[in-house]
XYZ file of C-alpha atoms in Angstrom:
668
model
C 136.950 87.998 96.904
C 136.662 91.094 94.737
C 133.225 92.424 93.793
C 131.834 94.878 91.258
C 131.266 97.355 94.060
C 134.871 97.055 95.221
C 135.939 97.893 91.690
C 133.666 100.925 91.624
C 135.141 101.952 94.958
C 138.649 101.543 93.522
C 137.745 103.833 90.613
C 136.616 106.453 93.094
C 139.890 106.132 95.012
C 141.862 106.365 91.782
C 140.129 109.619 90.974
C 140.869 110.926 94.448
C 144.540 110.089 94.008
C 144.606 112.418 91.009
C 145.969 110.071 88.394
C 146.546 111.666 85.003
C 143.778 111.475 82.424
C 145.380 108.828 80.203
C 146.196 106.520 83.088
C 142.751 107.056 84.600
C 141.082 106.222 81.277
C 143.032 102.975 81.007
C 142.312 102.020 84.622
C 138.627 102.813 84.313
C 138.258 100.838 81.065
C 139.992 97.791 82.572
C 137.911 97.982 85.695
C 134.653 98.347 83.756
C 135.540 95.186 81.817
C 136.334 93.397 85.068
C 133.155 94.673 86.705
C 131.100 93.423 83.770
C 132.711 89.996 84.022
C 132.063 89.847 87.732
C 128.448 90.885 87.264
C 128.041 88.155 84.634
C 129.569 85.669 87.082
C 127.112 86.866 89.700
C 124.241 86.202 87.315
C 125.535 82.671 86.871
C 125.287 82.118 90.639
C 121.492 82.027 90.330
C 118.973 81.205 87.673
C 116.280 83.395 86.231
C 114.172 80.290 85.544
C 111.718 78.484 87.815
C 113.043 77.317 91.199
C 114.018 73.650 91.519
C 111.562 71.019 92.745
C 112.262 70.165 96.408
C 109.284 67.860 96.949
C 109.691 64.930 99.318
C 109.204 62.500 96.400
C 111.565 64.220 93.957
C 114.429 65.776 95.915
C 116.978 64.060 98.149
C 115.880 64.605 101.766
C 117.607 63.476 104.960
C 115.324 62.588 107.881
C 116.560 62.461 111.476
C 115.353 59.840 113.901
C 112.014 61.104 115.178
C 110.668 61.931 111.702
C 107.825 59.739 110.433
C 107.457 59.568 106.653
C 104.074 58.603 105.158
C 104.138 58.081 101.389
C 101.168 58.234 99.053
C 97.811 59.825 99.642
C 96.069 62.586 97.700
C 98.583 65.234 98.876
C 101.749 63.223 98.320
C 104.283 62.311 100.979
C 103.713 63.729 104.457
C 106.264 63.912 107.254
C 105.519 64.310 110.966
C 108.160 65.291 113.494
C 107.462 64.259 117.080
C 109.228 66.795 119.247
C 110.540 66.850 122.789
C 112.124 69.573 124.910
C 115.671 68.233 124.520
C 116.085 67.415 120.831
C 116.543 69.306 117.569
C 114.942 67.040 114.938
C 115.363 67.927 111.271
C 114.373 67.025 107.755
C 116.813 68.656 105.303
C 117.611 68.919 101.625
C 120.553 70.748 100.030
C 120.319 72.831 96.859
C 123.109 74.433 94.833
C 122.924 78.226 94.812
C 123.450 78.109 91.041
C 120.069 76.390 90.710
C 118.188 78.978 92.796
C 116.576 82.271 91.751
C 119.015 85.186 91.975
C 116.317 87.398 93.520
C 114.095 87.040 96.560
C 112.072 83.816 96.726
C 109.998 81.812 99.225
C 110.356 78.449 100.947
C 106.769 77.209 101.360
C 105.175 74.110 102.888
C 101.731 73.069 104.046
C 101.965 72.444 107.793
C 99.937 71.216 110.739
C 100.808 71.814 114.411
C 99.282 69.666 117.134
C 99.768 70.042 120.903
C 102.776 72.289 120.342
C 104.322 73.789 123.500
C 107.107 76.088 122.348
C 110.243 76.623 124.415
C 111.143 79.741 126.441
C 113.180 81.238 123.562
C 111.694 82.299 120.223
C 113.771 79.864 118.178
C 112.712 76.860 120.278
C 109.810 76.061 117.994
C 108.748 74.265 114.817
C 110.290 76.044 111.862
C 111.155 76.465 108.238
C 114.825 77.398 107.973
C 117.532 78.045 105.401
C 121.263 77.860 106.204
C 124.283 78.699 104.067
C 126.359 75.532 103.933
C 129.735 77.290 104.035
C 129.188 80.448 106.119
C 126.255 79.257 108.247
C 124.155 82.415 107.935
C 120.525 81.532 108.583
C 116.987 82.737 107.937
C 114.072 81.090 109.735
C 110.331 81.248 110.240
C 109.784 80.055 113.820
C 106.166 78.909 113.814
C 103.897 79.493 116.781
C 101.074 77.139 117.816
C 97.861 77.977 116.017
C 94.279 78.031 117.100
C 93.378 74.854 115.191
C 95.328 71.805 114.013
C 94.073 72.292 110.442
C 96.519 72.242 107.563
C 97.694 75.658 106.431
C 100.492 77.047 104.257
C 103.563 78.574 105.911
C 106.317 80.467 104.132
C 109.824 81.780 104.736
C 111.110 84.699 102.673
C 114.635 83.909 101.460
C 117.024 86.755 100.631
C 119.969 85.513 98.528
C 122.154 88.487 99.519
C 122.218 87.094 103.061
C 124.188 84.093 101.788
C 127.022 85.723 99.837
C 129.885 83.299 99.360
C 127.785 80.154 99.878
C 127.614 77.611 97.050
C 124.825 75.541 98.629
C 121.835 76.274 100.850
C 120.301 73.768 103.247
C 116.494 73.861 103.423
C 115.140 72.572 106.704
C 111.780 71.564 108.193
C 112.385 70.955 111.879
C 111.302 71.168 115.480
C 113.789 72.455 118.069
C 113.448 71.496 121.746
C 109.668 71.724 121.571
C 107.018 69.176 122.511
C 104.162 68.284 120.181
C 103.793 67.101 116.601
C 104.759 69.146 113.546
C 103.635 67.746 110.192
C 104.510 69.054 106.734
C 103.762 68.237 103.120
C 104.348 69.704 99.659
C 107.611 71.611 100.360
C 108.318 73.963 97.485
C 110.197 77.040 96.337
C 108.469 79.877 94.529
C 109.192 83.448 93.540
C 105.641 84.412 94.489
C 103.537 83.874 97.576
C 100.043 82.407 97.406
C 97.418 85.156 97.816
C 96.818 86.309 101.397
C 93.649 85.266 103.183
C 91.969 86.865 106.152
C 89.106 86.184 108.496
C 88.885 87.216 112.123
C 90.926 84.478 113.836
C 89.188 84.175 117.218
C 85.679 83.417 118.444
C 84.057 86.679 119.498
C 82.943 86.801 123.131
C 79.261 86.740 124.068
C 80.003 89.492 126.603
C 81.896 92.386 125.017
C 81.541 94.762 127.931
C 84.658 96.738 128.885
C 84.638 98.675 132.163
C 87.190 101.480 132.664
C 87.638 102.812 136.197
C 89.811 105.940 136.118
C 91.673 106.973 139.283
C 92.547 110.632 138.763
C 94.820 110.741 141.831
C 97.180 108.250 140.145
C 98.665 110.687 137.657
C 102.058 110.536 135.935
C 103.550 112.858 133.334
C 103.858 111.099 130.007
C 107.413 110.575 128.768
C 107.538 112.191 125.322
C 110.555 110.062 124.461
C 108.244 107.071 124.047
C 107.076 108.750 120.819
C 110.140 107.863 118.759
C 110.841 105.811 115.661
C 113.798 103.925 114.314
C 114.774 106.446 111.697
C 117.560 105.269 109.393
C 116.893 106.143 105.756
C 118.541 103.227 103.933
C 115.286 102.479 102.139
C 115.343 105.871 100.450
C 118.861 105.490 99.061
C 117.541 104.216 95.729
C 115.565 107.427 95.136
C 118.305 109.710 96.424
C 116.279 111.189 99.260
C 117.853 111.808 102.664
C 117.563 114.101 105.653
C 118.741 117.077 103.601
C 115.921 116.687 101.090
C 112.842 118.868 101.284
C 110.582 115.794 101.585
C 112.227 114.580 104.812
C 112.461 118.080 106.273
C 108.741 118.600 105.603
C 107.845 115.191 107.067
C 109.730 115.775 110.319
C 108.422 119.330 110.680
C 104.875 118.006 110.195
C 105.183 114.909 112.394
C 107.041 116.675 115.235
C 108.573 113.618 116.842
C 110.157 114.604 120.187
C 113.182 112.314 119.742
C 114.888 110.392 116.930
C 117.705 107.901 116.633
C 120.787 108.506 114.489
C 122.152 106.958 112.350
C 119.885 103.911 112.813
C 120.141 100.266 113.836
C 122.090 97.618 111.930
C 123.350 100.187 109.459
C 124.683 102.272 112.354
C 127.126 99.454 113.136
C 128.863 100.331 109.871
C 128.709 104.139 110.120
C 131.911 106.112 109.551
C 131.196 109.552 110.970
C 134.322 111.059 109.401
C 132.867 110.452 105.913
C 129.154 110.367 106.852
C 128.855 107.036 105.010
C 129.614 103.340 105.458
C 133.121 102.261 106.372
C 135.246 101.156 103.447
C 134.953 97.532 102.244
C 138.390 96.647 103.604
C 137.096 97.364 107.094
C 133.475 96.419 106.717
C 133.353 93.202 104.736
C 133.102 90.599 107.502
C 129.429 89.733 107.005
C 126.913 89.808 104.190
C 124.965 92.550 105.957
C 128.030 94.757 106.115
C 128.855 94.178 102.455
C 125.303 95.160 101.565
C 125.670 98.370 103.597
C 128.853 99.285 101.791
C 127.266 98.515 98.433
C 124.528 101.111 98.981
C 127.153 103.903 98.951
C 124.774 106.567 100.219
C 125.508 109.381 102.667
C 123.741 109.359 106.032
C 123.287 113.151 105.757
C 124.155 114.200 109.293
C 123.928 117.873 108.264
C 120.316 117.428 107.170
C 119.511 115.465 110.304
C 120.901 118.241 112.522
C 118.906 120.836 110.583
C 115.690 118.866 111.230
C 116.475 118.470 114.943
C 117.007 122.208 115.306
C 113.782 122.943 113.421
C 111.705 120.602 115.612
C 113.679 120.969 118.867
C 113.920 117.185 119.044
C 116.345 115.119 121.124
C 118.676 112.463 119.723
C 119.675 108.952 120.727
C 123.131 108.552 119.145
C 123.939 104.994 118.048
C 127.706 104.408 118.126
C 129.695 102.000 115.960
C 131.503 99.860 118.524
C 132.613 97.347 115.885
C 135.027 99.538 113.924
C 135.618 102.850 115.707
C 138.289 102.991 118.388
C 137.930 104.999 121.598
C 139.651 108.109 120.247
C 137.442 108.165 117.130
C 134.282 107.718 119.197
C 135.188 110.461 121.655
C 135.885 112.821 118.754
C 132.505 111.923 117.285
C 130.657 112.731 120.504
C 132.391 116.083 120.892
C 131.665 116.953 117.256
C 128.018 115.849 117.249
C 127.178 117.367 120.611
C 128.331 120.836 119.563
C 126.625 120.621 116.193
C 123.330 119.407 117.695
C 123.407 121.876 120.589
C 121.120 123.113 122.090
C 118.998 120.039 121.274
C 119.810 117.303 123.816
C 121.506 113.914 123.440
C 120.106 112.026 126.436
C 121.513 108.600 125.486
C 124.267 106.882 123.523
C 123.680 103.337 122.309
C 126.881 101.347 122.522
C 126.214 99.385 119.335
C 123.182 97.674 117.867
C 122.322 94.028 118.583
C 125.987 93.055 118.853
C 125.004 89.743 120.435
C 124.161 88.765 116.846
C 127.187 87.384 115.025
C 126.097 89.164 111.831
C 126.462 92.486 113.678
C 129.832 91.830 115.272
C 133.143 92.727 113.685
C 136.526 94.219 114.492
C 136.466 95.182 118.184
C 133.892 92.439 118.818
C 135.356 89.389 117.152
C 132.632 87.467 115.291
C 134.873 84.419 115.056
C 134.746 83.885 118.800
C 132.139 81.431 120.031
C 128.923 83.303 120.875
C 127.997 85.127 123.009
C 131.356 87.028 122.699
C 130.639 89.025 125.835
C 134.281 89.301 126.868
C 135.173 91.264 123.699
C 132.150 93.531 124.008
C 132.530 94.294 127.724
C 136.294 94.843 127.466
C 135.994 97.317 124.600
C 132.921 99.195 125.827
C 134.435 99.521 129.301
C 137.359 101.425 127.749
C 134.986 103.356 125.514
C 132.712 104.359 128.405
C 135.708 105.610 130.379
C 136.886 107.673 127.405
C 133.460 109.184 126.749
C 132.933 110.079 130.401
C 136.421 111.547 130.729
C 135.642 113.934 127.857
C 132.496 115.275 129.535
C 133.881 118.813 129.948
C 134.421 118.997 126.165
C 130.939 117.717 125.307
C 128.129 120.234 124.864
C 125.712 119.354 127.658
C 128.069 116.770 129.153
C 128.472 113.091 128.304
C 125.091 111.397 127.720
C 124.051 108.265 129.564
C 125.328 105.020 128.031
C 123.203 101.975 127.175
C 124.177 98.475 125.999
C 122.104 96.018 123.909
C 120.406 92.953 125.379
C 118.459 90.338 123.437
C 114.673 90.241 123.857
C 114.445 86.481 123.387
C 117.943 85.466 124.509
C 118.824 83.270 127.446
C 119.354 84.903 130.866
C 121.355 81.976 132.293
C 124.846 82.141 133.784
C 127.483 82.988 131.176
C 124.954 84.300 128.657
C 125.243 87.640 126.874
C 122.240 89.039 128.744
C 123.471 87.875 132.135
C 127.053 89.067 131.695
C 126.127 92.537 130.439
C 123.221 93.136 132.812
C 125.381 92.464 135.869
C 128.082 94.893 134.734
C 128.254 98.306 136.406
C 129.628 99.967 133.247
C 126.263 100.803 131.682
C 123.696 103.385 132.780
C 120.893 101.487 131.074
C 120.105 98.805 128.529
C 118.439 98.438 125.138
C 115.990 95.753 124.087
C 114.357 95.366 120.668
C 111.152 93.465 121.463
C 110.182 92.379 117.977
C 107.512 89.716 117.870
C 107.499 87.277 114.978
C 104.322 86.523 113.079
C 106.276 83.506 111.831
C 105.076 82.916 108.279
C 105.736 85.346 105.441
C 102.307 84.331 104.122
C 99.316 86.176 105.573
C 96.611 83.788 106.847
C 94.080 83.920 109.698
C 96.757 82.230 111.841
C 99.141 85.074 111.020
C 96.471 87.591 112.005
C 96.006 85.843 115.337
C 99.724 85.973 116.105
C 99.817 89.678 115.226
C 96.840 90.501 117.450
C 98.411 88.649 120.386
C 101.920 90.093 119.822
C 101.541 92.596 122.663
C 101.411 89.749 125.182
C 104.589 88.151 123.817
C 106.351 91.529 123.967
C 105.183 92.116 127.535
C 106.646 88.736 128.467
C 110.048 89.730 127.044
C 110.019 93.004 128.954
C 108.947 91.443 132.239
C 111.909 89.056 131.933
C 114.048 92.181 131.911
C 112.330 93.431 135.081
C 112.887 90.061 136.742
C 116.557 89.739 135.767
C 117.751 93.358 135.769
C 115.222 95.235 137.867
C 112.225 97.450 137.198
C 114.114 100.665 137.962
C 117.089 100.189 135.618
C 116.554 102.494 132.596
C 115.375 100.621 129.500
C 115.391 101.864 125.894
C 113.260 100.165 123.245
C 114.957 101.828 120.275
C 113.205 99.385 117.924
C 109.988 97.441 118.319
C 107.429 95.998 115.940
C 106.020 92.866 114.354
C 108.078 90.647 112.070
C 105.971 88.900 109.465
C 104.525 89.284 105.979
C 106.363 91.844 103.871
C 103.257 93.711 102.734
C 101.474 96.055 105.096
C 97.969 95.296 106.379
C 95.620 97.038 108.759
C 95.896 94.026 111.075
C 99.572 94.857 111.572
C 98.687 98.482 112.337
C 96.294 97.257 115.040
C 98.916 94.838 116.415
C 101.657 97.465 116.675
C 99.271 99.993 118.228
C 98.423 97.371 120.843
C 102.126 96.786 121.515
C 102.561 100.511 122.077
C 99.617 100.552 124.501
C 101.388 97.865 126.543
C 104.562 99.978 126.579
C 102.552 102.936 127.894
C 100.979 100.710 130.558
C 104.348 99.368 131.746
C 105.630 102.942 132.005
C 102.478 104.367 133.638
C 102.305 101.654 136.306
C 106.048 101.801 137.072
C 106.400 98.151 136.116
C 109.455 99.262 134.114
C 111.530 102.424 133.805
C 111.122 102.761 130.033
C 112.954 105.923 129.017
C 112.582 105.662 125.216
C 110.607 103.659 122.654
C 110.834 103.713 118.864
C 108.530 101.875 116.477
C 110.248 100.362 113.426
C 110.549 102.119 110.970
C 110.058 105.781 110.036
C 110.392 105.493 106.238
C 111.034 102.903 103.539
C 111.599 103.176 99.817
C 108.282 101.579 98.809
C 104.625 102.423 99.290
C 103.598 99.136 100.838
C 105.960 97.776 103.455
C 104.790 96.071 106.626
C 107.232 98.095 108.739
C 106.875 101.559 107.315
C 105.104 104.495 108.859
C 105.872 106.415 105.687
C 107.043 105.280 102.262
C 108.127 106.578 98.886
C 105.458 106.913 96.214
C 106.918 106.822 92.691
C 103.693 108.181 91.200
C 103.784 111.422 93.171
C 107.561 111.480 93.672
C 107.065 112.055 97.378
C 106.409 110.503 100.779
C 103.054 109.044 101.769
C 101.725 107.689 105.068
C 100.606 104.145 105.809
C 97.830 103.416 108.284
C 100.545 102.954 110.920
C 101.964 106.380 110.054
C 98.490 107.907 110.451
C 98.210 106.263 113.877
C 101.589 107.563 115.055
C 100.694 111.065 113.881
C 97.567 110.899 116.060
C 99.533 109.448 118.993
C 101.964 112.380 118.870
C 99.063 114.832 118.702
C 97.299 113.193 121.660
C 100.079 112.061 123.978
C 102.795 114.704 123.726
C 103.012 116.677 127.019
C 100.004 114.773 128.396
C 99.399 113.353 131.872
C 98.595 109.658 132.180
C 95.873 108.664 134.630
C 95.649 105.413 136.515
C 92.870 103.136 135.293
C 91.635 99.624 135.947
C 90.187 98.017 132.826
C 88.206 94.779 132.873
C 86.871 93.037 129.801
C 87.243 90.049 127.474
C 90.620 88.586 126.555
C 92.079 86.855 123.515
C 92.954 83.118 123.749
C 96.452 83.761 125.147
C 95.032 85.917 127.944
C 96.032 89.337 126.569
C 93.367 92.058 126.712
C 91.180 92.194 123.625
C 90.669 95.914 124.262
C 93.564 98.162 125.369
C 92.610 101.393 127.167
C 94.725 104.285 128.478
C 93.203 107.290 130.260
C 94.979 110.651 130.107
C 94.648 114.397 130.154
C 95.950 116.002 126.998
C 98.345 118.947 127.174
C 95.353 121.296 127.207
C 93.626 119.411 130.029
C 90.977 117.389 128.158
C 90.052 114.005 129.639
C 90.686 111.441 126.901
C 90.720 107.676 126.391
C 93.026 105.947 123.908
C 91.455 102.635 122.878
C 92.640 99.779 120.654
C 89.810 97.304 120.010
C 91.114 93.941 118.759
C 87.699 92.273 118.808
C 85.869 91.351 115.635
C 82.762 93.049 117.058
C 82.139 96.440 118.683
C 83.404 96.800 122.255
C 80.891 98.230 124.722
C 82.955 100.606 126.864
C 81.641 102.094 130.097
C 83.771 104.679 131.927
C 83.776 105.980 135.486
C 86.134 108.606 136.961
C 86.680 108.314 140.709
C 83.451 106.333 140.918
C 81.377 108.805 138.902
C 79.895 107.527 135.632
C 81.004 109.476 132.560
C 79.914 109.492 128.940
C 81.739 110.289 125.725
C 81.334 113.666 124.054
C 82.992 112.566 120.839
C 85.199 109.922 119.245
C 87.721 109.837 116.397
C 88.227 106.391 114.886
C 90.588 104.753 112.421
C 89.420 101.396 111.101
C 89.717 99.359 107.898
C 89.359 95.840 106.564
C 91.945 93.367 107.828
C 94.028 93.115 104.650
C 93.514 96.728 103.682
C 96.453 99.004 103.044
C 96.376 102.574 101.821
C 98.882 105.183 100.663
C 97.781 108.419 102.318
C 99.005 111.862 101.288
C 100.357 113.682 104.330
C 97.785 116.468 104.108
C 95.027 113.826 104.033
C 96.139 111.981 107.185
C 93.756 113.886 109.522
C 90.803 112.957 107.314
C 91.300 109.185 107.731
C 90.345 109.674 111.374
C 86.560 109.659 111.198
C 84.556 111.682 113.726
C 81.899 109.243 114.944
C 78.604 110.203 116.548
C 78.216 108.859 120.078
C 75.120 108.039 122.063
C 74.023 110.067 125.057
C 74.114 106.948 127.231
C 76.916 105.690 129.467
C 78.029 102.884 127.112
C 80.178 103.695 124.088
C 80.334 101.345 121.096
C 83.912 101.276 119.796
C 84.009 99.763 116.264
C 85.639 96.357 115.724
C 89.345 96.263 114.812
C 89.858 99.959 115.397
C 91.954 102.591 117.138
C 89.907 105.303 118.829
C 90.525 108.605 120.584
C 87.564 109.250 122.891
C 86.823 112.681 124.364
C 85.136 112.284 127.755
C 82.525 114.787 128.981
C 83.187 116.478 132.341
C-alpha cells in the first residue's frame, strides 16, 4: 500500500523529528532507493507503447441480451443496443491495466443514436464507460440524443489516476434505462483525439426577430454574490503560484469579484486548516481523488487569500471538511478564520462538497456504507451545526448560515440523499452544482449543439429544486459550468454565458432564491482549458485570460451594484425549446439603461426594444464574438480591447452579431 509520495512524506516527518545527521542520511538513502523501485513498479503498471486493440473482431467482448451484432461490412462489426426504460444493457471488454497507457488516453467509438429518449437522471442514457474491476471507480460519457441519426465519433477521456489499485479496467458500450436504439462500431483506444470539427449545429430560423419589452416598474437589486467563481488553485501548484503570489493578488485586485469560495470544491474535502494543506495520507487515503490531493503537497495559502479579500473587500463562502474534521476542530477553524477575515463577511458555510458522491466521502461519512449514506451525513452535520451555532458569540460577525450539498441530477424519491437532506430542518440553505455534460470529449457539431442548449438542462435541474424544496429556500450554486471537451472553445464561452443568463433570470423573476453562484473555475495551470477563466502562460510566466475570463470581467463591470428590470422577451428558440437569444435589461450602478444579450443563433439577431411601451434604440454596443472553435490567450491589460465597439443604426432594430455576447447601451 505504500507509495513514493508516502515515502517522501516519511522523509519530511523524519526531518521534523530531528534525527541525527548520520541516521537521517541512512534513512533518506534507503527511502530514495525504495521510492525509485516503487516508481519503476508504477511504470510497469502501464505501457508507453500504443494502446491495445479493443475492436469487436479482435478483442473478447461480452454482449448482454438485447445487443444485436452484425459482422462484416465496410466498417467492420457493428452492434446495436435496443433500449427500454427498465434495463441496463451492456457490451463489455476487460483490459489489464498493465497493457494500457500510463498517461491520459481516450476510449473512442463511432456511434449512432436513433429515437433516443433519455431518462430523468443524467446517467440514464447511452454511454461509453470505464470501470475499475476491483474498486469500481467509474468514468463515463453519457451521450445525449443528437439532431440527426448520422454516424459520428464519441469519446471518453480516461484518467488512469482515477483507478489506483485496479489491475483491470472494464470498457463498456451500453444503454441504461433509456428507450431507443444505440449503435456503435470501431471501438478503440488512443492517446490522441481526432481533430475537432465545427459547423453551426441547428437550422437558422427564417424569422430572427427578437422583441424585448422592458417593464421599469419591475425592478430588483442585483445580488452581487452571483458574480463568484469556484476559486481553488490546485491547477497552479505545478508552477508554485498561490494566493500569496503577486500574480494572483494582481488578478483579484483587477477582477474585483465580490465573493469567493475557500478553499475550493473537491480539494476542500481534504483541507487541514491547522497546516493549510491536505490532510496526511494516513487520514486521507480512502479514495484515488484524496490520494491525488495529498500527492500535490501544496499549501492552500490562507494568508494570501485573506490579504486579497481585505484588498478587494470581498465576502467568502467557507467550504468545510466534514469528512475528516471533528466538531471541535471545525468550530476552532470558524473562530480563527472569522477573526482573520474580519471585517470582510462570511455569509455562508458549505458543509462539505458533493458528499453524496462516494469518491468524496470518508471518515465521518463512511464511504463503505451503501449510497446514499444520508444517515452518516445528517448525524454528523447535525452535531456540527449545533457546535458552530453555539460558538456564535466567539465568531467575528456571528455564525454564518449553513448550507448542505444536494445533487443536481440525483433522484428526489423517498429515501434518496436529496429527499432526506432537503426535508431536514438543520440547514439554512442548500448547494447544487448544476454542471451540464456535453457528453463526448471530442468536439463535433453535436457537441456544440449540446453546449448551446445546456442552459435549458440546467434550468430543469434548478426547477426540480424549486418543486421539491421550495422557491424561497436559499440556494447556492458554488460551481456551475459545462462538462465536455478538455480544450476551450468560444462555443463553450457562449454556452456558459447563456447558463449565467438563466441564473440571472431565475433570480430576477423570484423563481428561485439564488443567493450565490460561481462559475467553474477561476484559474488553471494551462493556457487552454475548457473550464478556466484564467490560466498560466509558460511563455510570459504569468496569468492570461480566456474568452470566458474576458466575459466574466465584463459581467462584473456591468452587473455589480446594478438594478435588474423586468422584461418579456419573445423570439426564436433552439430545437429543445430554450431561447436562442438571452436578454436581461438593467440599470448599471451609474443609472444607464443597458441590455445584456447572448445570441446563440448562427445569424444576426434583430432586436427591437421598448420600455414601458415606448420604442427605444441603441446608442452603442460592445460585442465579443469569435469563430466556434477559436480560443485565445489574452493578456489581462488587453481584455478590454477584445470587446469591440460596434456602430449601430439609427433605427429601432439592432443587429446583434451571430454567436456573440453583447452589452447594449440604450438611448433615453
